[in-house]
XYZ file of N, CA, C and O in Angstrom:
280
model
N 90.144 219.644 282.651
C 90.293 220.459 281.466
C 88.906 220.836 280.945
O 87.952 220.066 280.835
N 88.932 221.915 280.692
C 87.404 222.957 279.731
C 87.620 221.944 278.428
O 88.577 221.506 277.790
N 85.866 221.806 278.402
C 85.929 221.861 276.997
C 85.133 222.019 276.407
O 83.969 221.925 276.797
N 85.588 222.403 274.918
C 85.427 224.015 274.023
C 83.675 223.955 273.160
O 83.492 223.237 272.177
N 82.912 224.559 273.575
C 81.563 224.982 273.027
C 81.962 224.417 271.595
O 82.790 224.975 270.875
N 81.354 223.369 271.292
C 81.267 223.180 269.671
C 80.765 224.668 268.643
O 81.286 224.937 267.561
N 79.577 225.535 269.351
C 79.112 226.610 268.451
C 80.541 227.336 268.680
O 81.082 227.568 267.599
N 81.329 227.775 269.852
C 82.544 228.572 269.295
C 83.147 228.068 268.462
O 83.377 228.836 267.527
N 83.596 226.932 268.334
C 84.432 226.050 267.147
C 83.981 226.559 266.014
O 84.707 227.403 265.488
N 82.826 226.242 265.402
C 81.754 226.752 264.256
C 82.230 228.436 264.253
O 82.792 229.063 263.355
N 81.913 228.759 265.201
C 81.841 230.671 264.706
C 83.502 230.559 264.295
O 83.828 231.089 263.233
N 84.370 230.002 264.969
C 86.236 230.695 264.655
C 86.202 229.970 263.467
O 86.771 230.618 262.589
N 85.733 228.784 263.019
C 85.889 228.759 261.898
C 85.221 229.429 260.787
O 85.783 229.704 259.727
N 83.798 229.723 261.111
C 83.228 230.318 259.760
C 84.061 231.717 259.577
O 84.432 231.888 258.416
N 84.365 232.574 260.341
C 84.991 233.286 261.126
C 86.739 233.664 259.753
O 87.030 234.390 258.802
N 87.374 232.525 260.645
C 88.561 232.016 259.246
C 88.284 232.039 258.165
O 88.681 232.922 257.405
N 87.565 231.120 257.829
C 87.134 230.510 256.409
C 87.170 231.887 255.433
O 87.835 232.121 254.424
N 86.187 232.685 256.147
C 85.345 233.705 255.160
C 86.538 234.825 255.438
O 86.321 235.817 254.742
N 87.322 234.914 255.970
C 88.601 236.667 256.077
C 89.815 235.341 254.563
O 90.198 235.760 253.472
N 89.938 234.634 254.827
C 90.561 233.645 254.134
C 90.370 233.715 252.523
O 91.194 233.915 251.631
N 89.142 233.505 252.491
C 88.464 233.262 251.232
C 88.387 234.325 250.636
O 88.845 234.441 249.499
N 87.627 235.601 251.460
C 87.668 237.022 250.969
C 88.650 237.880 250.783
O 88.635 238.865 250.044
N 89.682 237.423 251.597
C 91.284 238.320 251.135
C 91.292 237.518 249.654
O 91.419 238.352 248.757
N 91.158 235.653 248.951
C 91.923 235.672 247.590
C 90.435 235.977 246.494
O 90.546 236.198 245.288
N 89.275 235.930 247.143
C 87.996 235.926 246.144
C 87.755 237.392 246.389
O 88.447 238.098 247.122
N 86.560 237.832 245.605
C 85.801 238.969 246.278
C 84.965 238.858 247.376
O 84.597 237.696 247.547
N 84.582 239.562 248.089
C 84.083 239.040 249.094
C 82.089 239.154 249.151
O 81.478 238.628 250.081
N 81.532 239.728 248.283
C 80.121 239.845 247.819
C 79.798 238.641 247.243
O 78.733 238.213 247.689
N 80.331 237.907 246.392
C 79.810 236.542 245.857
C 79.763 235.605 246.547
O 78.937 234.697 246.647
N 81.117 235.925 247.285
C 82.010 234.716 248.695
C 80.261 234.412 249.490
O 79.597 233.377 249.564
N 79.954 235.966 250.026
C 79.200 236.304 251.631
C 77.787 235.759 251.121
O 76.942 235.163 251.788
N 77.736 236.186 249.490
C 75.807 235.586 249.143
C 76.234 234.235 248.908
O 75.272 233.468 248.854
N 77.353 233.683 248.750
C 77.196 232.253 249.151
C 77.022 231.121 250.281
O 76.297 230.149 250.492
N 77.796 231.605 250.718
C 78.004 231.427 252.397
C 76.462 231.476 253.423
O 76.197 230.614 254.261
N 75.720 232.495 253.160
C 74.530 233.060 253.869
C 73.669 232.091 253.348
O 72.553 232.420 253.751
N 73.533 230.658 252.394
C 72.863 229.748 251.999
C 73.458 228.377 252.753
O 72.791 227.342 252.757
N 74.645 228.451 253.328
C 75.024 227.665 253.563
C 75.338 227.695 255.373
O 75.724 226.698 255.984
N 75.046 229.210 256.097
C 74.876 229.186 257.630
C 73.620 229.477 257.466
O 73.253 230.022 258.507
N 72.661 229.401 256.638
C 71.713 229.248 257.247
C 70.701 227.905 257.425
O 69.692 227.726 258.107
N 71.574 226.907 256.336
C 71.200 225.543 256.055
C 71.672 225.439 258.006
O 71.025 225.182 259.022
N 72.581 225.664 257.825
C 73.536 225.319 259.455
C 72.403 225.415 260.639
O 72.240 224.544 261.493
N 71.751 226.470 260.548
C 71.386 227.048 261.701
C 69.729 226.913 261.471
O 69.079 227.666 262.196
N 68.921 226.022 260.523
C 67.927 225.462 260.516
C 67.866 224.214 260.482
O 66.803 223.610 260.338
N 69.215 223.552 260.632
C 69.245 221.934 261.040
C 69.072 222.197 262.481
O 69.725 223.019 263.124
N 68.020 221.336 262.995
C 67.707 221.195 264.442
C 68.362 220.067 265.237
O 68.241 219.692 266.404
N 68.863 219.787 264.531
C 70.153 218.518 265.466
C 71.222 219.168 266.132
O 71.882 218.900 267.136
N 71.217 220.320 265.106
C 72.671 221.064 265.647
C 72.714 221.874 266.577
O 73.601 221.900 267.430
N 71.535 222.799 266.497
C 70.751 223.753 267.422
C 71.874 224.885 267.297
O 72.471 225.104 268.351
N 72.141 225.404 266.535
C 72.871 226.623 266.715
C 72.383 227.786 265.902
O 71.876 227.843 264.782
N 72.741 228.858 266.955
C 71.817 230.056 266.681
C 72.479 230.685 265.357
O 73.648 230.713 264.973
N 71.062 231.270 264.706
C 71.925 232.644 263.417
C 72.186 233.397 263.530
O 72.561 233.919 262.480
N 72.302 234.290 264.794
C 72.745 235.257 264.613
C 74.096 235.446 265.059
O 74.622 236.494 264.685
N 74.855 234.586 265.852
C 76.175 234.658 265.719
C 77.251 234.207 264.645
O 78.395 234.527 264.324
N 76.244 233.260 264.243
C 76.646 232.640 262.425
C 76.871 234.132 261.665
O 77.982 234.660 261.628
N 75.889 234.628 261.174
C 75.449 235.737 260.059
C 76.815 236.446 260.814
O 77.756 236.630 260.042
N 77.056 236.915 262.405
C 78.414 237.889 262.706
C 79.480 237.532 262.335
O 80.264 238.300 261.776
N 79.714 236.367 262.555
C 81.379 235.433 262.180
C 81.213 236.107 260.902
O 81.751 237.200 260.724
N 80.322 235.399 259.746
C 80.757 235.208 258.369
C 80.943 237.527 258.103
O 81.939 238.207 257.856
N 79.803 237.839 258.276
C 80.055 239.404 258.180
C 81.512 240.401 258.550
O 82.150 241.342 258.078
N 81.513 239.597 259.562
C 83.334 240.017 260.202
C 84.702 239.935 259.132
O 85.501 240.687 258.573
N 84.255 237.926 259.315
C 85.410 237.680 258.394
C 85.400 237.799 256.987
O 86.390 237.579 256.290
N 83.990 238.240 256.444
C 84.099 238.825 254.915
C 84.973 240.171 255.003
O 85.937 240.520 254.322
N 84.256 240.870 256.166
C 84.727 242.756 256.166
C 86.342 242.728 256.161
O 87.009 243.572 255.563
N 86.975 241.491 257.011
C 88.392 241.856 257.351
C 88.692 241.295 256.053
O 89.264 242.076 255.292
N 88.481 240.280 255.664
C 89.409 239.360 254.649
C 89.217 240.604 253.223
O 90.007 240.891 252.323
N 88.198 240.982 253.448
C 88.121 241.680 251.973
C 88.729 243.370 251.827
O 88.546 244.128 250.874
N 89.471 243.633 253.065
C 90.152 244.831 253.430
C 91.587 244.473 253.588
O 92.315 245.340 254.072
N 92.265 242.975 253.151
C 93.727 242.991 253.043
C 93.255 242.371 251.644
O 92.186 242.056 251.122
N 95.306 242.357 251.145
C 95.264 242.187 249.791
C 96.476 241.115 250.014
O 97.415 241.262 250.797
N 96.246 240.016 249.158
C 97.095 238.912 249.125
C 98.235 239.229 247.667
O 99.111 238.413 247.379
């Protein structure tokens, strides 16, 4: 059995989190929050995971979540 890239885990969730959050919040306060908190992510060197697929997840799932209406 494969098994699953911890950084994909990280991106589907930041990914979720932020279409989630931004469909019931707005999604501008949500995204300048968030962008303090993948980038804490992605300057811990234990973790080694890159920013720029971070910064895409959260950008995605702000754009979708904040284009449906709950």
């Amino acid at each position: 059995m494969e098994k699953t890239s911890p950084v994909f885990v990280l991106l589907s969730h930041v990914l979720q989190i932020s279409a989630i959050a931004s469909a019931i919040i707005d999604n501008i306060p949500f995204t300048t929050m968030m962008i303090q908190i993948v980038l804490r992510l992605a300057n811990n060197e234990a973790l080694g995971l890159p920013l720029s697929p971070l910064i895409w997840a959260l950008a995605f799932g702000a754009c979708f979540g904040g284009e449906s209406s709950i």
